[in-house]
Amino acid sequence: MESAARPTRLWIRTLLRITGLLSLLVVVALAVAAIWAWSSLTGSLPQLDGRVELNGLESALRVERDGLGIPTIYARSRVDQVRAIGFLHAQDRFFQMDMMRRSAAGELSALLGRLALETDRHHRKHRFRALAKEIVSRASQEERELLDAYASGVNQGLANLEDPPFEYLVLRADLQPWAGEDSILVIYFMYLFLQSQGGSESALGLMKDVLPAPVFGFLNPRGSSWDAPLRGAPFAAPPIPGPELIDLRLEPSAEGAQPEGVASRAEEPAPGSNNWAVAGRLTANGGALVANDMHLSLGVPNTWYRLSWVLPEEGTRSGARRVTGVSLPGFPAMVAGSNGSIAWGFTNTQGDWSDLVLLEADPQDPDRYLTPDASRAYEIHEERIEIKGEDAELIDVPWTIWGPVWDEDHRGRRRALRWVAHDREAVNLQTLRLAEATSVDEAVEIANRCGLPAQNLVVADREGRIAWTVAGPIPRREGCDGSVPVSWAKGACRWNGWLDPSEYPRIVDPPEGRLWTANNRTVDGEALKRMGDGGYGNGARAKQIRDGLRELDAATPEDMLAIQLDDRALFLARWRELLLSELDDAALNEDASRREYRDLVQTCGGSASVDSVGYLLVRRFRARVMGLAFEPLLKPCREADENYRMRIRQVEAPLWSLVSERPAHLLNPEFGSWRALFLSVVDEQIAEGGRRRGGLAAESWGSYNRSSIRHPLSRALPFLSRYLDMPVLPLPGDTQMPRVQRRSFGASERMVVSPGRESEGIFHMPAGQSGHPLSPHYADGHLAWVKGEATPFLPGETIHTLVLEP
């Protein structure tokens, strides 16, 4: 037996040796892979110190970075400065730039595969790549020189990295070089994000088609009591339509039904951005102040790239001009900031910059359409979409003289999209000149010639003056107001060119000494007619900002930051009172569980603070009441188009009329009274709270409104979230107050600055300066943004110095 066991033991020892050797090889392989991965990751970090040769430079320049990684460029010419910006953008943020140009051009699938194919198909309708090439070909020699210099800087910045940005290692993809047209595509990306492409107009067109005119007018008011325009008064709410026009009591009731259709849990869209200016005569130090917080979708890295540059300039005290603010990776301009003479900031106008055109088929040939001149054939463009790992897809994109064939309405009628972005006036490099302006008058003139998605510009100069105007192209709309789709076949409705700068709305040196915008209606009369209504905010934010400014006659930067961080729930105050009035003794005696609910609402504190349970309850109460109130009114819209979703621009006006006047003929037929509807919503919330661990009081606004600020890769690869995303934190603020804050939407920056007094300015933004997770500047500014801390506007002490030389 012993002799038989020896071979077995020998075999076991041999197996153990082999297993140990294999384990060692696996460990070595893993170690080598880890070393390679770490080397590749660190190899894509930007160079911060030393000297780098940069082809095309006219003379050497210096890039200094502070403790947050914010660069200051010291150059001798604008072309060199733009080349350096391209170098820095590429080294810190290339993947972000690449995603923006690819998204606009409909080229994401080449990088991300079939996952992005539907987006690419949709965006190819715009043919932005072809339009960008056309804009570059028509640009002046100076503009092409700047675009080429920027592109050269980008490509040399990439070449200077030891390894490609880490995202390309994860995606196993090659880098594509930057071209001048790609910077135009970045602006097109902002058009896609900031301007509506017919969705609201389509919904309103359907409503107008199927609802009685007085009902449509009631549901689609021009404004509300919350309006706070710069010029003009609030619009009165339309009257409630009478029972002779619509009577929901005649509608059949479905026993016990809880409708879940077009509006049952509706919430308004959350347009963002605030800016305002205060004249020098109303500030503590006599210098005019500009405050700007641009509200956008939040991600990693942040939309904006902090930047400062210094260029020689004759006539200045120091012989040079410093410009500081935020830039958009992919484009060589300072978007918002201060240059010592002026300070400026933007918000989205929410004007009407697109129209849906009903296409009339040629009776003789349905493959043609009618125009004011003649019948025309569709212009068919073949678009080739590259798909990673698959064969390319070819699609046909039909265009008309007005723009691409966009969709079909509820009657099956084809529609084309007429949109500012499709014209060559949409994009130019005039935005670069804002950084050179020396007065509000000069800035306003430049703004009216800028090619960018139309923005509210507020600007102040070092003389204490302030102004407002629109930056971006404004079409000259004739024959219709653009609010709903109509035919343009007979020429009665059309765009007849573009407004001249002399025709733009402007407010310079207002007697009040204050200007404010918050995506609300800003003007009235002829100016409003020219701008149209693309879905203005209801004015609650603007009113709260305006009233806060009117309380100040010696404003400081800290006062401006306090308004930016104002999370008082003034908009919901009357909803809270309505709710408490319904929770009277009779309601509490009827159901004792309502007592805790009432107590939580009563002690909510009146703000969207992270610890407020009552704020969340009031907010949800309003949203649910909105759905139940509008559901039966909008039922005909859903019957006409099953894809219809509620798009009421000024929803608070008709909603408050309903809940305050309580017309019996417009009550949802599922309820016997408006009080019954209100208490039903309360009971529903109590039941939902009872199903949560900890009960009704367990969910505060902070536990619901928790940040979700993520890197694009972590959405597809969740295991990367802990390495790439910002920490999940409770956030104060909401959509109807100055401190706009949702999970993934809010202030992409907060800036307060007085031109000539930049050292007293304030700035912070989410995430950090770098797009690289191993950089110390990936998230080092984030907590200041979360806490609303007043950190400096100007870059700090120099930590790193990089010399770029010819």
PDB file of N, CA and C in Angstrom, residues 547-580:
ATOM      1  N   ASP A 547     -37.051  91.364  -6.119  1.00  0.00           N
ATOM      2  CA  ASP A 547     -37.438  91.891  -4.808  1.00  0.00           C
ATOM      3  C   ASP A 547     -36.252  91.899  -3.848  1.00  0.00           C
ATOM      4  N   GLY A 548     -35.385  90.882  -3.960  1.00  0.00           N
ATOM      5  CA  GLY A 548     -34.189  90.873  -3.125  1.00  0.00           C
ATOM      6  C   GLY A 548     -33.255  92.020  -3.461  1.00  0.00           C
ATOM      7  N   LEU A 549     -33.109  92.318  -4.755  1.00  0.00           N
ATOM      8  CA  LEU A 549     -32.254  93.430  -5.165  1.00  0.00           C
ATOM      9  C   LEU A 549     -32.818  94.760  -4.702  1.00  0.00           C
ATOM     10  N   ARG A 550     -34.133  94.901  -4.725  1.00  0.00           N
ATOM     11  CA  ARG A 550     -34.757  96.170  -4.334  1.00  0.00           C
ATOM     12  C   ARG A 550     -34.603  96.468  -2.851  1.00  0.00           C
ATOM     13  N   GLU A 551     -34.230  95.467  -2.074  1.00  0.00           N
ATOM     14  CA  GLU A 551     -34.008  95.694  -0.651  1.00  0.00           C
ATOM     15  C   GLU A 551     -32.600  96.224  -0.369  1.00  0.00           C
ATOM     16  N   LEU A 552     -31.758  96.276  -1.407  1.00  0.00           N
ATOM     17  CA  LEU A 552     -30.355  96.662  -1.220  1.00  0.00           C
ATOM     18  C   LEU A 552     -30.093  98.029  -1.842  1.00  0.00           C
ATOM     19  N   ASP A 553     -29.477  98.920  -1.092  1.00  0.00           N
ATOM     20  CA  ASP A 553     -29.049 100.192  -1.666  1.00  0.00           C
ATOM     21  C   ASP A 553     -27.549 100.420  -1.486  1.00  0.00           C
ATOM     22  N   ALA A 554     -26.855  99.413  -0.910  1.00  0.00           N
ATOM     23  CA  ALA A 554     -25.397  99.453  -0.791  1.00  0.00           C
ATOM     24  C   ALA A 554     -24.895  98.021  -0.940  1.00  0.00           C
ATOM     25  N   ALA A 555     -25.152  97.441  -2.107  1.00  0.00           N
ATOM     26  CA  ALA A 555     -24.926  96.013  -2.329  1.00  0.00           C
ATOM     27  C   ALA A 555     -23.440  95.665  -2.327  1.00  0.00           C
ATOM     28  N   THR A 556     -23.149  94.461  -1.852  1.00  0.00           N
ATOM     29  CA  THR A 556     -21.792  93.913  -1.851  1.00  0.00           C
ATOM     30  C   THR A 556     -21.797  92.583  -2.592  1.00  0.00           C
ATOM     31  N   PRO A 557     -20.612  92.065  -2.972  1.00  0.00           N
ATOM     32  CA  PRO A 557     -20.576  90.734  -3.587  1.00  0.00           C
ATOM     33  C   PRO A 557     -21.220  89.666  -2.707  1.00  0.00           C
ATOM     34  N   GLU A 558     -21.048  89.785  -1.403  1.00  0.00           N
ATOM     35  CA  GLU A 558     -21.648  88.795  -0.495  1.00  0.00           C
ATOM     36  C   GLU A 558     -23.168  88.867  -0.534  1.00  0.00           C
ATOM     37  N   ASP A 559     -23.717  90.058  -0.696  1.00  0.00           N
ATOM     38  CA  ASP A 559     -25.171  90.185  -0.850  1.00  0.00           C
ATOM     39  C   ASP A 559     -25.651  89.466  -2.106  1.00  0.00           C
ATOM     40  N   MET A 560     -24.881  89.576  -3.174  1.00  0.00           N
ATOM     41  CA  MET A 560     -25.261  88.928  -4.433  1.00  0.00           C
ATOM     42  C   MET A 560     -25.223  87.400  -4.290  1.00  0.00           C
ATOM     43  N   LEU A 561     -24.194  86.892  -3.625  1.00  0.00           N
ATOM     44  CA  LEU A 561     -24.116  85.453  -3.392  1.00  0.00           C
ATOM     45  C   LEU A 561     -25.285  84.979  -2.538  1.00  0.00           C
ATOM     46  N   ALA A 562     -25.679  85.778  -1.568  1.00  0.00           N
ATOM     47  CA  ALA A 562     -26.814  85.401  -0.715  1.00  0.00           C
ATOM     48  C   ALA A 562     -28.087  85.254  -1.538  1.00  0.00           C
ATOM     49  N   ILE A 563     -28.281  86.109  -2.529  1.00  0.00           N
ATOM     50  CA  ILE A 563     -29.451  85.968  -3.396  1.00  0.00           C
ATOM     51  C   ILE A 563     -29.327  84.721  -4.257  1.00  0.00           C
ATOM     52  N   GLN A 564     -28.130  84.440  -4.760  1.00  0.00           N
ATOM     53  CA  GLN A 564     -27.933  83.219  -5.543  1.00  0.00           C
ATOM     54  C   GLN A 564     -28.256  81.971  -4.731  1.00  0.00           C
ATOM     55  N   LEU A 565     -28.028  82.030  -3.428  1.00  0.00           N
ATOM     56  CA  LEU A 565     -28.256  80.871  -2.549  1.00  0.00           C
ATOM     57  C   LEU A 565     -29.617  80.908  -1.853  1.00  0.00           C
ATOM     58  N   ASP A 566     -30.473  81.831  -2.256  1.00  0.00           N
ATOM     59  CA  ASP A 566     -31.784  81.989  -1.629  1.00  0.00           C
ATOM     60  C   ASP A 566     -32.679  80.791  -1.979  1.00  0.00           C
ATOM     61  N   ASP A 567     -33.005  79.978  -0.983  1.00  0.00           N
ATOM     62  CA  ASP A 567     -33.846  78.797  -1.217  1.00  0.00           C
ATOM     63  C   ASP A 567     -35.210  78.924  -0.541  1.00  0.00           C
ATOM     64  N   ARG A 568     -35.631  80.159  -0.272  1.00  0.00           N
ATOM     65  CA  ARG A 568     -36.966  80.353   0.308  1.00  0.00           C
ATOM     66  C   ARG A 568     -38.036  79.936  -0.704  1.00  0.00           C
ATOM     67  N   ALA A 569     -39.038  79.218  -0.231  1.00  0.00           N
ATOM     68  CA  ALA A 569     -40.074  78.655  -1.109  1.00  0.00           C
ATOM     69  C   ALA A 569     -41.254  79.614  -1.220  1.00  0.00           C
ATOM     70  N   LEU A 570     -41.018  80.827  -1.702  1.00  0.00           N
ATOM     71  CA  LEU A 570     -42.097  81.809  -1.809  1.00  0.00           C
ATOM     72  C   LEU A 570     -43.156  81.370  -2.813  1.00  0.00           C
ATOM     73  N   PHE A 571     -42.732  80.690  -3.858  1.00  0.00           N
ATOM     74  CA  PHE A 571     -43.674  80.230  -4.880  1.00  0.00           C
ATOM     75  C   PHE A 571     -44.696  79.256  -4.302  1.00  0.00           C
ATOM     76  N   LEU A 572     -44.271  78.398  -3.372  1.00  0.00           N
ATOM     77  CA  LEU A 572     -45.164  77.382  -2.795  1.00  0.00           C
ATOM     78  C   LEU A 572     -45.883  77.853  -1.535  1.00  0.00           C
ATOM     79  N   ALA A 573     -45.629  79.098  -1.115  1.00  0.00           N
ATOM     80  CA  ALA A 573     -46.222  79.560   0.153  1.00  0.00           C
ATOM     81  C   ALA A 573     -47.745  79.499   0.106  1.00  0.00           C
ATOM     82  N   ARG A 574     -48.353  79.930  -0.993  1.00  0.00           N
ATOM     83  CA  ARG A 574     -49.815  79.911  -1.043  1.00  0.00           C
ATOM     84  C   ARG A 574     -50.346  78.494  -1.160  1.00  0.00           C
ATOM     85  N   TRP A 575     -49.559  77.588  -1.717  1.00  0.00           N
ATOM     86  CA  TRP A 575     -49.962  76.174  -1.757  1.00  0.00           C
ATOM     87  C   TRP A 575     -49.918  75.567  -0.361  1.00  0.00           C
ATOM     88  N   ARG A 576     -48.953  75.977   0.414  1.00  0.00           N
ATOM     89  CA  ARG A 576     -48.885  75.513   1.799  1.00  0.00           C
ATOM     90  C   ARG A 576     -50.116  76.002   2.577  1.00  0.00           C
ATOM     91  N   GLU A 577     -50.487  77.274   2.370  1.00  0.00           N
ATOM     92  CA  GLU A 577     -51.662  77.815   3.059  1.00  0.00           C
ATOM     93  C   GLU A 577     -52.930  77.099   2.610  1.00  0.00           C
ATOM     94  N   LEU A 578     -53.028  76.827   1.317  1.00  0.00           N
ATOM     95  CA  LEU A 578     -54.189  76.083   0.811  1.00  0.00           C
ATOM     96  C   LEU A 578     -54.279  74.712   1.476  1.00  0.00           C
ATOM     97  N   LEU A 579     -53.176  74.050   1.563  1.00  0.00           N
ATOM     98  CA  LEU A 579     -53.136  72.713   2.142  1.00  0.00           C
ATOM     99  C   LEU A 579     -53.524  72.743   3.619  1.00  0.00           C
ATOM    100  N   LEU A 580     -52.991  73.696   4.357  1.00  0.00           N
ATOM    101  CA  LEU A 580     -53.323  73.784   5.770  1.00  0.00           C
ATOM    102  C   LEU A 580     -54.785  74.149   5.988  1.00  0.00           C
TER     103      LEU A 580
END
